[in-house]
Coordinates of C-alpha atoms in Angstrom, one line a residue:
X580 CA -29.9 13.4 20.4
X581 CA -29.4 9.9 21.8
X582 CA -26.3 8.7 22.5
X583 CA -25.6 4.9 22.6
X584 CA -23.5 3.9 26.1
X585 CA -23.4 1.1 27.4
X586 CA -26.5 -0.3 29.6
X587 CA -27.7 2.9 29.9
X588 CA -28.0 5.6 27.0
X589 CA -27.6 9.3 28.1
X590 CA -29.2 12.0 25.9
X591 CA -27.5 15.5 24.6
X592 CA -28.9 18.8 24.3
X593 CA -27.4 21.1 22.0
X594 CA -29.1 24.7 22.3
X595 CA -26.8 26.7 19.4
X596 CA -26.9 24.0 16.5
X597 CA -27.2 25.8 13.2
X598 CA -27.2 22.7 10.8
X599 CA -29.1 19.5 10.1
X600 CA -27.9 16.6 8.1
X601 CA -29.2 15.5 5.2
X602 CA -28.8 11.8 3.5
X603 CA -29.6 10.9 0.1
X604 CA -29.4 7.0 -1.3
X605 CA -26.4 6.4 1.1
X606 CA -24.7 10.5 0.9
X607 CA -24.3 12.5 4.0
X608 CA -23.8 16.3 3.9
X609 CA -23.9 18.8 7.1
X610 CA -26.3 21.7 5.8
X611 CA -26.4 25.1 6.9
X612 CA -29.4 26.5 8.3
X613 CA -27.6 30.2 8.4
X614 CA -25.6 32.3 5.6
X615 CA -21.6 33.5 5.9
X616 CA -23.3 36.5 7.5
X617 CA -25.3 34.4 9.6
X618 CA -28.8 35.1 8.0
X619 CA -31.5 32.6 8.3
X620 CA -31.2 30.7 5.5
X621 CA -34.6 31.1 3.1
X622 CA -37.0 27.8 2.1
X623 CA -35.9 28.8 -1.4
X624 CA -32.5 28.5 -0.4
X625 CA -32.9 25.3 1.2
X626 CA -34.6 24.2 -2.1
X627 CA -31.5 24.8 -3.8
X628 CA -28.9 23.5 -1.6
X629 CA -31.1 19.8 -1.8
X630 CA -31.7 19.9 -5.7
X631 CA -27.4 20.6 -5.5
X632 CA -26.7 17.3 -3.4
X633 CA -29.1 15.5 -5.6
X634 CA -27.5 16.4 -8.5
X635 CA -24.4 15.4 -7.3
X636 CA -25.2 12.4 -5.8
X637 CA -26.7 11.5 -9.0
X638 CA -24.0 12.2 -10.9
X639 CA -21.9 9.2 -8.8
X640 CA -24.0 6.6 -10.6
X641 CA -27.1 5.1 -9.2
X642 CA -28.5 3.3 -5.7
X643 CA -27.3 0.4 -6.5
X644 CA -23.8 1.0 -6.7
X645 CA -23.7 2.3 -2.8
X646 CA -24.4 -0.8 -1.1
X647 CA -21.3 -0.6 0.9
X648 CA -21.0 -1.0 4.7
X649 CA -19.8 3.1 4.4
X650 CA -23.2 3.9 2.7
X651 CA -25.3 2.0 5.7
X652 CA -23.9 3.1 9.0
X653 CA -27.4 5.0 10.1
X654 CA -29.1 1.6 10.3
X655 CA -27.0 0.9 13.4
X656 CA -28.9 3.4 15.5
X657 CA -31.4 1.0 14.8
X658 CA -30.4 -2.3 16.6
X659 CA -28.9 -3.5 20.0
X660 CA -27.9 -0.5 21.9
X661 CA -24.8 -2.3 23.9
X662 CA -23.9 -3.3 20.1
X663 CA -24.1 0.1 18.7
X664 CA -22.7 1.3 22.1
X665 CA -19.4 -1.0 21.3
X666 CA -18.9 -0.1 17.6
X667 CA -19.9 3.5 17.9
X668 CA -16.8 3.6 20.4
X669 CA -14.5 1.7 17.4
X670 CA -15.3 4.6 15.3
X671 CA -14.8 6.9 17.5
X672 CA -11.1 6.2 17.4
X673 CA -10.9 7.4 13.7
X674 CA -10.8 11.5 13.0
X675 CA -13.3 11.6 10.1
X676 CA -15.5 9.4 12.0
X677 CA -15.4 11.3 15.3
X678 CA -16.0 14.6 13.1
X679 CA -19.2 13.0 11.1
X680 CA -20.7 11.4 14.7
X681 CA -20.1 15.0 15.9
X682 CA -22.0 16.7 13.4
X683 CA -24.3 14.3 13.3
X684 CA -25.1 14.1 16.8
X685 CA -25.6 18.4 17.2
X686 CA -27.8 18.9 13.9
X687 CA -30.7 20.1 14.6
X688 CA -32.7 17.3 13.2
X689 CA -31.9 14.4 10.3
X690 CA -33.1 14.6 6.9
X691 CA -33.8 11.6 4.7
X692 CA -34.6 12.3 0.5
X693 CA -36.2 9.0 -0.1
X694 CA -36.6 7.6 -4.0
X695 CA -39.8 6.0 -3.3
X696 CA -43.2 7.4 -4.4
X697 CA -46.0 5.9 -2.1
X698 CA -49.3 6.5 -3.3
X699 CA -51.7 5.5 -0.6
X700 CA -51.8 7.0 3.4
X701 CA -50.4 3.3 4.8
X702 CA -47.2 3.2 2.6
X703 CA -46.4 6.6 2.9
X704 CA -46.7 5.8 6.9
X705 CA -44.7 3.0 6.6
X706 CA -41.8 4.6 4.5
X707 CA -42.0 7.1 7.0
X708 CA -41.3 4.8 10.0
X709 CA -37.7 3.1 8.5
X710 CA -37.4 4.5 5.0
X711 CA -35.3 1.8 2.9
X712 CA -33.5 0.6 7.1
X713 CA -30.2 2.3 6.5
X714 CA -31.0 6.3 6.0
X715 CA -32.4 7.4 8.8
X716 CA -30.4 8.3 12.0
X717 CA -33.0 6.8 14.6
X718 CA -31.2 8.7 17.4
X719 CA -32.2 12.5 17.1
X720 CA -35.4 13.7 18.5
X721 CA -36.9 13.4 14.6
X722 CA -35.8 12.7 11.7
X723 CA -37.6 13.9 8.2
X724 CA -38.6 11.2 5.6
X725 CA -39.0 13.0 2.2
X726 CA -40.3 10.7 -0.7
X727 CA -39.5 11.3 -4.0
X728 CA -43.1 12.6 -4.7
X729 CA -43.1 15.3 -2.3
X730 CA -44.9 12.8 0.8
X731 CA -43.1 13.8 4.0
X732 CA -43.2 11.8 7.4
X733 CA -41.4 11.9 10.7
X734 CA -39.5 9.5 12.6
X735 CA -39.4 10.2 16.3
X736 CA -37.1 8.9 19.0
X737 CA -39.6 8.3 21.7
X738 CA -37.0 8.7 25.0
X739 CA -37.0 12.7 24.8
X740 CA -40.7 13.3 24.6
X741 CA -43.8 11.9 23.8
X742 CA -46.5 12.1 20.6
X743 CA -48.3 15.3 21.6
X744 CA -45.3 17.6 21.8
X745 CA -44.6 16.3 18.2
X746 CA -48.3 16.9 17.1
X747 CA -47.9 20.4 18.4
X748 CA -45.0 21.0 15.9
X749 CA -46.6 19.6 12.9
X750 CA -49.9 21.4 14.0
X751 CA -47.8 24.5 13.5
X752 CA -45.8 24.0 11.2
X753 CA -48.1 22.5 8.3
X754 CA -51.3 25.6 8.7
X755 CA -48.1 28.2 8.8
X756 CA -46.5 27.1 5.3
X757 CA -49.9 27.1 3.8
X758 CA -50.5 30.7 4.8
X759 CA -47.1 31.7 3.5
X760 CA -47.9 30.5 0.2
X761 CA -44.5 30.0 -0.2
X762 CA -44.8 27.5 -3.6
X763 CA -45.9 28.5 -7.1
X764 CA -47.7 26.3 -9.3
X765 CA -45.1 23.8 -9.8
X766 CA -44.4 23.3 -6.2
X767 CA -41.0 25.3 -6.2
X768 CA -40.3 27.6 -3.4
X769 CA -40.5 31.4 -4.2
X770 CA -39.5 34.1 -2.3
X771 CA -42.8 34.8 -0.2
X772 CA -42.7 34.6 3.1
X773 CA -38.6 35.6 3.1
X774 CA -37.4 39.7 3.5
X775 CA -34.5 38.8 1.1
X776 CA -35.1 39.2 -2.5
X777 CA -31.7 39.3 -3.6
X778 CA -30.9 37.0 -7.3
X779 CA -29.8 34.0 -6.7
X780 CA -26.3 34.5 -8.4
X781 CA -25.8 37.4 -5.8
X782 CA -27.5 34.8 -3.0
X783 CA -25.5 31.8 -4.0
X784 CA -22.4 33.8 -3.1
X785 CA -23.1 34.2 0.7
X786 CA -24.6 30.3 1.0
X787 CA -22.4 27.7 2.8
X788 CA -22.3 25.0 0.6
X789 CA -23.3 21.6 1.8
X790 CA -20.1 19.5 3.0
X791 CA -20.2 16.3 2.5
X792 CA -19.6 13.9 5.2
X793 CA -17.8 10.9 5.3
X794 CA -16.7 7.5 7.2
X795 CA -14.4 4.8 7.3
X796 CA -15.6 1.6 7.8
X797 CA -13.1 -1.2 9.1
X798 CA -13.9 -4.9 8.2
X799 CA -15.4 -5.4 11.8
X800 CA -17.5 -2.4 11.8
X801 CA -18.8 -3.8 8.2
X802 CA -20.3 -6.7 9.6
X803 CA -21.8 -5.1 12.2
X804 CA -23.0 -2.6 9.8
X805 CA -24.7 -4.9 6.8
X806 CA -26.5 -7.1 10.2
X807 CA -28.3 -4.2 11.4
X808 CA -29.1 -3.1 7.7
X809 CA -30.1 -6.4 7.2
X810 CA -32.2 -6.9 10.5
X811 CA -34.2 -3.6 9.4
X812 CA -35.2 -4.4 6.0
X813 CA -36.6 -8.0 7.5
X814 CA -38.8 -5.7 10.2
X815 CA -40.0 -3.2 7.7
X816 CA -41.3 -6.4 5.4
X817 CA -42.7 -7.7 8.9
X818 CA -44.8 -4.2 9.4
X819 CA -47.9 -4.5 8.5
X820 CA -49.5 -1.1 9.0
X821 CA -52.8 0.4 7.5
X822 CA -53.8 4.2 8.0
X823 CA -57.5 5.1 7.3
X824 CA -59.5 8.3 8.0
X825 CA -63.4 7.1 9.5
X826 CA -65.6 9.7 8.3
X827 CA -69.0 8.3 8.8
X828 CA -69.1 10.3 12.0
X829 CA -67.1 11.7 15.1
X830 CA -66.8 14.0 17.9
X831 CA -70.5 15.3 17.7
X832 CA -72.7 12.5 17.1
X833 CA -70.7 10.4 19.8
X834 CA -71.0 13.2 22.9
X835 CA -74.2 14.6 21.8
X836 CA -76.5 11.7 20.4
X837 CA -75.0 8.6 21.9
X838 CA -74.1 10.3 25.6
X839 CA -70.5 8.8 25.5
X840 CA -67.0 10.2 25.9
X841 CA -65.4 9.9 22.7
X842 CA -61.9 8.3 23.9
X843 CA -63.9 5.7 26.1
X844 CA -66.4 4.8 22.9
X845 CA -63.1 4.3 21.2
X846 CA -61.5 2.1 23.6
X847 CA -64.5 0.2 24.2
X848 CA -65.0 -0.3 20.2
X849 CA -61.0 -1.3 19.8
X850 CA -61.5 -4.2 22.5
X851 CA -65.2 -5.1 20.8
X852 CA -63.1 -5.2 17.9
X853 CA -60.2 -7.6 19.4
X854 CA -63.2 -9.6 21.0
X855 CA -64.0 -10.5 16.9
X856 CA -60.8 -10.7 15.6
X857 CA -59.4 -12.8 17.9
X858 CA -62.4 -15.6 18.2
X859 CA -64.0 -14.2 21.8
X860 CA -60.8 -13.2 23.2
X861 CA -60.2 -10.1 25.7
X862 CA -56.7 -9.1 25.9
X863 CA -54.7 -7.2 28.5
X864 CA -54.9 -3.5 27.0
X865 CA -52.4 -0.1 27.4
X866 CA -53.8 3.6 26.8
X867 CA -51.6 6.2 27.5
X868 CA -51.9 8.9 29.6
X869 CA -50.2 12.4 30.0
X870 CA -49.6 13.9 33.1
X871 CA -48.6 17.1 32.0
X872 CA -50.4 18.7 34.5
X873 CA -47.0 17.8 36.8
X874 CA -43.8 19.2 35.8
X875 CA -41.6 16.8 33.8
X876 CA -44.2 14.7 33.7
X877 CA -44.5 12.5 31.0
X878 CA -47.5 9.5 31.0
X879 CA -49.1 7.3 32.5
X880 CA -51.0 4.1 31.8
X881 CA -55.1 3.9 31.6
X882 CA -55.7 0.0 31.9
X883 CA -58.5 -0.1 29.4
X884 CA -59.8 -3.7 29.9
X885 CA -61.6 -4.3 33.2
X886 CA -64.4 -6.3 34.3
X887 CA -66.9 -4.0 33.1
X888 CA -65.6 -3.6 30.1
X889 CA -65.2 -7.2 29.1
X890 CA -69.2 -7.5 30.0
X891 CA -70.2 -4.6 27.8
X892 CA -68.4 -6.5 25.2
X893 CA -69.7 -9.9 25.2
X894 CA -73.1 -7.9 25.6
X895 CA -72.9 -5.8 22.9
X896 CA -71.8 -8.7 20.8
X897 CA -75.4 -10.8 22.0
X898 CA -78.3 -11.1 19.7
X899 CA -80.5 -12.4 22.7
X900 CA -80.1 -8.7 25.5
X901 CA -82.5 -6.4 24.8
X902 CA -80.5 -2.6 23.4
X903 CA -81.3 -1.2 26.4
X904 CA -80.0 -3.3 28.3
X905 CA -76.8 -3.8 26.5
X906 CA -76.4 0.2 26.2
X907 CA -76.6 0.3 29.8
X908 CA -73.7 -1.7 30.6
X909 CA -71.7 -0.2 28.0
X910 CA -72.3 3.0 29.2
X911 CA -71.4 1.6 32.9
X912 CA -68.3 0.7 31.2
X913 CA -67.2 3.7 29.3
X914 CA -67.8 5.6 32.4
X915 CA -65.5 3.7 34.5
X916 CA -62.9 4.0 31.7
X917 CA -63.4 8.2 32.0
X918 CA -62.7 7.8 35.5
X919 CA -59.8 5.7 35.3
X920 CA -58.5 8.3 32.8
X921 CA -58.9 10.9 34.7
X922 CA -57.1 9.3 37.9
X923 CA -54.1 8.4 35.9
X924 CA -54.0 12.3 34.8
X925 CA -54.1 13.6 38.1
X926 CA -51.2 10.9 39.1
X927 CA -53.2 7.8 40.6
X928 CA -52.0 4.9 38.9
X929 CA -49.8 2.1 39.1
X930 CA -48.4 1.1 36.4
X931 CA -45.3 3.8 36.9
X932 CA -45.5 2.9 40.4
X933 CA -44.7 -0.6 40.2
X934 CA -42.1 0.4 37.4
X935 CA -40.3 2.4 40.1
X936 CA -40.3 -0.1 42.6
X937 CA -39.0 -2.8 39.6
X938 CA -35.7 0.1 39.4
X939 CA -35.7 0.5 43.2
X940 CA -35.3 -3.7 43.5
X941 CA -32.8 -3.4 40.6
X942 CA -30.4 -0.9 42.3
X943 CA -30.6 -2.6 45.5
X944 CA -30.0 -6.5 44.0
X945 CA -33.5 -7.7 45.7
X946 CA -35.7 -9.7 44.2
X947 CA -39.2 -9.4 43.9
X948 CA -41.6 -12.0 42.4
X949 CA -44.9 -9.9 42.8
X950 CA -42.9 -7.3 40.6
X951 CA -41.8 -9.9 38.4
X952 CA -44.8 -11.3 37.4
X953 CA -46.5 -7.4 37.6
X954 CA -44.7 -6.4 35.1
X955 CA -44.6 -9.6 32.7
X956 CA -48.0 -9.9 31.7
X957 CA -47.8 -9.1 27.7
X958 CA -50.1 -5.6 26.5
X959 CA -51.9 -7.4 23.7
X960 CA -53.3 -4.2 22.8
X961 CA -51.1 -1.1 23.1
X962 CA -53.0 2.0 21.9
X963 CA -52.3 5.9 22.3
X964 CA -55.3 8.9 21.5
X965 CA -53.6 12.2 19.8
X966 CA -55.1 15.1 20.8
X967 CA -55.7 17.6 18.4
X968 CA -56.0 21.5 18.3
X969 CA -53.2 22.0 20.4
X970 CA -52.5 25.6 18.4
X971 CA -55.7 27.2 18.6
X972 CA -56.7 28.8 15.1
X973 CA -54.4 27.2 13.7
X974 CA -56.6 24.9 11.4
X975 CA -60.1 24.4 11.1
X976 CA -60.6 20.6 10.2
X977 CA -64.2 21.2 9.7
X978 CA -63.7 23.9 6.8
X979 CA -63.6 23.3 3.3
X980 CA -59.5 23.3 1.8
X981 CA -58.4 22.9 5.5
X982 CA -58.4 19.1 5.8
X983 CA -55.4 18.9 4.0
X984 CA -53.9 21.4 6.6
X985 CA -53.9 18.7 9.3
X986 CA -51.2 16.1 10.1
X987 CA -52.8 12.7 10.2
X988 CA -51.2 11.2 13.8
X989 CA -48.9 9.0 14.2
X990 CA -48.6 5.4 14.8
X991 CA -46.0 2.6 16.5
X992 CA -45.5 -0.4 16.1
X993 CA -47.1 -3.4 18.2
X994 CA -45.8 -4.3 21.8
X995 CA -46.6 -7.5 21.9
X996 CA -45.3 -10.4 18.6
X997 CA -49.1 -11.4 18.4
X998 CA -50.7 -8.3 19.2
X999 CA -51.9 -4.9 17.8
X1000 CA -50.6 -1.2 18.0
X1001 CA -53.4 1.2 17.9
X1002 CA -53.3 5.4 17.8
X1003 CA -56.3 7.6 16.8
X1004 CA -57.0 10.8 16.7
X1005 CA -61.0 12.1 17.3
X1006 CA -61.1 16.0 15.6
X1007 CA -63.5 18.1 14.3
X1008 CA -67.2 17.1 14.0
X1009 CA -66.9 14.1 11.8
X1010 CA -63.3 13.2 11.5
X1011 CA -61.4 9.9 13.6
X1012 CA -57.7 8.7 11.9
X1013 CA -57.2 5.6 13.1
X1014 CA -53.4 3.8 12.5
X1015 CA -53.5 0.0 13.4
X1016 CA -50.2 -2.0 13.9
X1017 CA -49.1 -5.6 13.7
X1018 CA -46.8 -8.0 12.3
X1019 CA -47.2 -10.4 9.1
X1020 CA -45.3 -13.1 10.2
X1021 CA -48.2 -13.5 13.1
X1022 CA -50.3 -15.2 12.1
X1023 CA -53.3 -14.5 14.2
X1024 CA -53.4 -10.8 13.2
X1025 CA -54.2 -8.6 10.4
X1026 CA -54.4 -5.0 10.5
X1027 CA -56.6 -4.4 6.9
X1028 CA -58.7 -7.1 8.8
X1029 CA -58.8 -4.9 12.3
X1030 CA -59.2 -1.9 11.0
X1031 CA -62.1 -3.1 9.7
X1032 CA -63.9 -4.6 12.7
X1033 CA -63.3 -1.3 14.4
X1034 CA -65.1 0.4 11.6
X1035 CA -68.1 -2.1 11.5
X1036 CA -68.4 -1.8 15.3
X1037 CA -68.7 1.9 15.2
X1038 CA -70.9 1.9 12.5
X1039 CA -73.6 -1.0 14.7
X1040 CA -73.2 0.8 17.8
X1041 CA -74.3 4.3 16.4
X1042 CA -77.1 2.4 15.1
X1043 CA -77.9 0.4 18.6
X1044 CA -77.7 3.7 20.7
X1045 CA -79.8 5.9 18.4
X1046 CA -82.5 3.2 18.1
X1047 CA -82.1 3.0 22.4
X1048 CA -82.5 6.8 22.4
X1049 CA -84.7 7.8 20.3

């Protein structure tokens, strides 16, 4: 878990927690994850214990009559962190407080039983990023956003660990509770895939029942409180975020028939893309990197637009260059962008160099100007590749009934106010999910409108390259 301080937030490790925390419209109750005789608790258990604080949360009257400060207090783990810092320290000084931080901050994980029913991939993702702004504890490592029709995301603190140690989880977890066939025909939980049997009045006698947890708000806290809820509901009607799945084609046809690496003919598409959507524009652009190959080590940043790649661009986009031609520096290009990738893998580039240097001037009071003005140049474009497969067998993306077995990424918001946040994922044959980012209150983007030029690009080039090749 994070835990606000001031200037600088520290982060707790808990290795014997045995509970999460689970908030419905406003509720808080500590959950048990083992019996009185400390027996894993069963998914059929679990069941029960959340349809039991539904019930009774439900049976306090509805949403609307929780719109107190006390029903809001998550959404401050969601502003200014020497804010939260501050407050978090005022509540501290009250017992019930200090004893709901507690158990908050050493759950296991958060749980969030949203009311809304989002039909379509982009609001499901978007529920799953803030929820209603005021339900989801933005501090521990993730936090589960279930809507009310059975759609579940994950919110992830980002300071811990980064996206593909999360995609491993889900690549787990989601194959794993399919094999169990743990749900009959009306999606409840039944007792496969758990070695007790016992009836539930003989069960429900050695469960721990969910305690509720509680706060007290002072008049202070309160206005701190209903700001952050506020600022939160404003940014969530300021995200404008579209999920799609590209199915035309993938993997295969990119390596095999248009002799490109499939990251780099993304990356090169996504700033083709920008080139269109912005009127002829090139824009500074991030890729992450991971350098897991060191220990600890966490990423690194591929700087995606270079010179070549802004030629390949405004050649592909030319009615007058032969195909040839244009492949060719395309292909110069994307090959420069597989080197660079593979540099800032092994440890060779500079963006966390100069970052250290930035911390190095801080703690010694200098002053640097070429540091400065390094590290102020805007990323337009901030974009991030998934990789998938990270459990092998675990799903077969390719097979018939096993698409659905497979998480579809995850996405972030944009960096910069007038620019774009881009993830993708390239798996199986003929599979690429693609999240694109931005904010409505720009103007001069649109992700429905992006997404789409990434699309139409992919779809020209195939056809450019195969008519070059063949």
């Amino acid at each position: 878990t994070r835990i606000p301080q001031a200037d600088m937030d520290r982060i707790d490790h808990v290795e014997q927690s045995r509970h999460i925390v689970v908030c419905y419209q406003g509720c808080l109750f500590k959950v048990n994850t083992v019996d009185k005789h400390r027996k894993r608790v069963t998914p059929l258990d679990f069941q029960r214990q959340l349809q039991n604080i539904i019930d009774e949360v439900d049976s306090m009257g509805s949403e609307n009559d929780r719109q107190e400060a006390r029903f809001k207090v998550p959404a401050m783990t969601g502003t200014d962190r020497n804010v939260w810092s501050r407050v978090r320290l005022q509540m501290m000084e009250d017992p019930v407080n200090k004893t709901t931080l507690k158990t908050i901050e050493t759950a296991l994980f958060w749980v969030t039983l949203n009311t809304a029913t989002p039909s379509s991939k982009s609001q499901r993702a978007k529920e799953s990023f803030l929820s209603n702004g005021s339900d989801v504890w933005f501090e521990k490592s993730f936090s589960l956003v279930v809507c009310a029709n059975g759609y579940v995301g994950m919110s992830c603190e980002h300071a811990w660990g980064d996206g593909p140690v999360v995609g491993h989880l889900l690549e787990y977890t989601l194959p794993h509770e399919d094999y169990l066939t743990i749900y009959n025909e009306e999606g409840d939980c039944t007792h496969r895939g758990s070695s007790d049997k016992l009836p539930w009045t003989e069960r429900r006698s050695s469960l721990l029942k969910p305690a509720p947890l509680h706060w007290n708000v002072t008049k202070d806290v309160a206005v701190e409180v209903n700001r952050a809820s506020e600022m939160l509901v404003k940014a969530k009607d300021d995200f404008d975020f579209v999920v799609t799945v590209f199915t035309d084609f993938g993997k295969d046809i990119i390596t095999k028939k248009l002799k490109l690496s499939p990251d780099s003919f993304v990356q090169m598409a996504i700033q083709t893309a920008y080139y269109r959507d912005s009127g002829g524009k090139s824009a500074l652009t991030y890729e992450s990197a991971a350098t897991r190959l060191f220990r600890n080590g966490r990423t690194e940043t591929i700087r995606s637009l270079s010179q070549e790649s802004v030629v390949a661009v405004k050649a592909m986009e030319s009615t007058d260059m032969p195909y040839s031609d244009r492949y060719k520096l395309l292909k110069k290009a994307a090959d420069l962008h597989q080197v660079k990738g593979r540099e800032a893998m092994a440890g060779y580039g500079i963006d966390r160099h100069l970052f250290a240097l930035y911390v190095a001037c801080k703690g010694l009071k200098k002053n640097s100007e070429f540091l400065q003005q390094a590290l102020s140049y805007p990323w337009t474009l901030s974009t991030s590749q998934q990789p998938p497969n990270q459990v092998p067998g675990s799903f077969y993306p390719d097979k018939p009934g096993h698409y659905g077995r497979q998480c579809l990424g995850g996405g972030f918001a944009p960096v910069a106010d007038d620019g774009y946040g881009i993830s993708y994922q390239i798996t199986g044959k003929c599979r690429i999910y693609l999240h694109v980012s931005s904010k409505v209150s720009c103007k001069k983007t649109d992700s429905t409108r992006m997404m789409q030029h990434i699309f139409d690009v992919f779809n020209e080039w195939r056809t450019l390259i195969e008519e070059v090749n063949s």
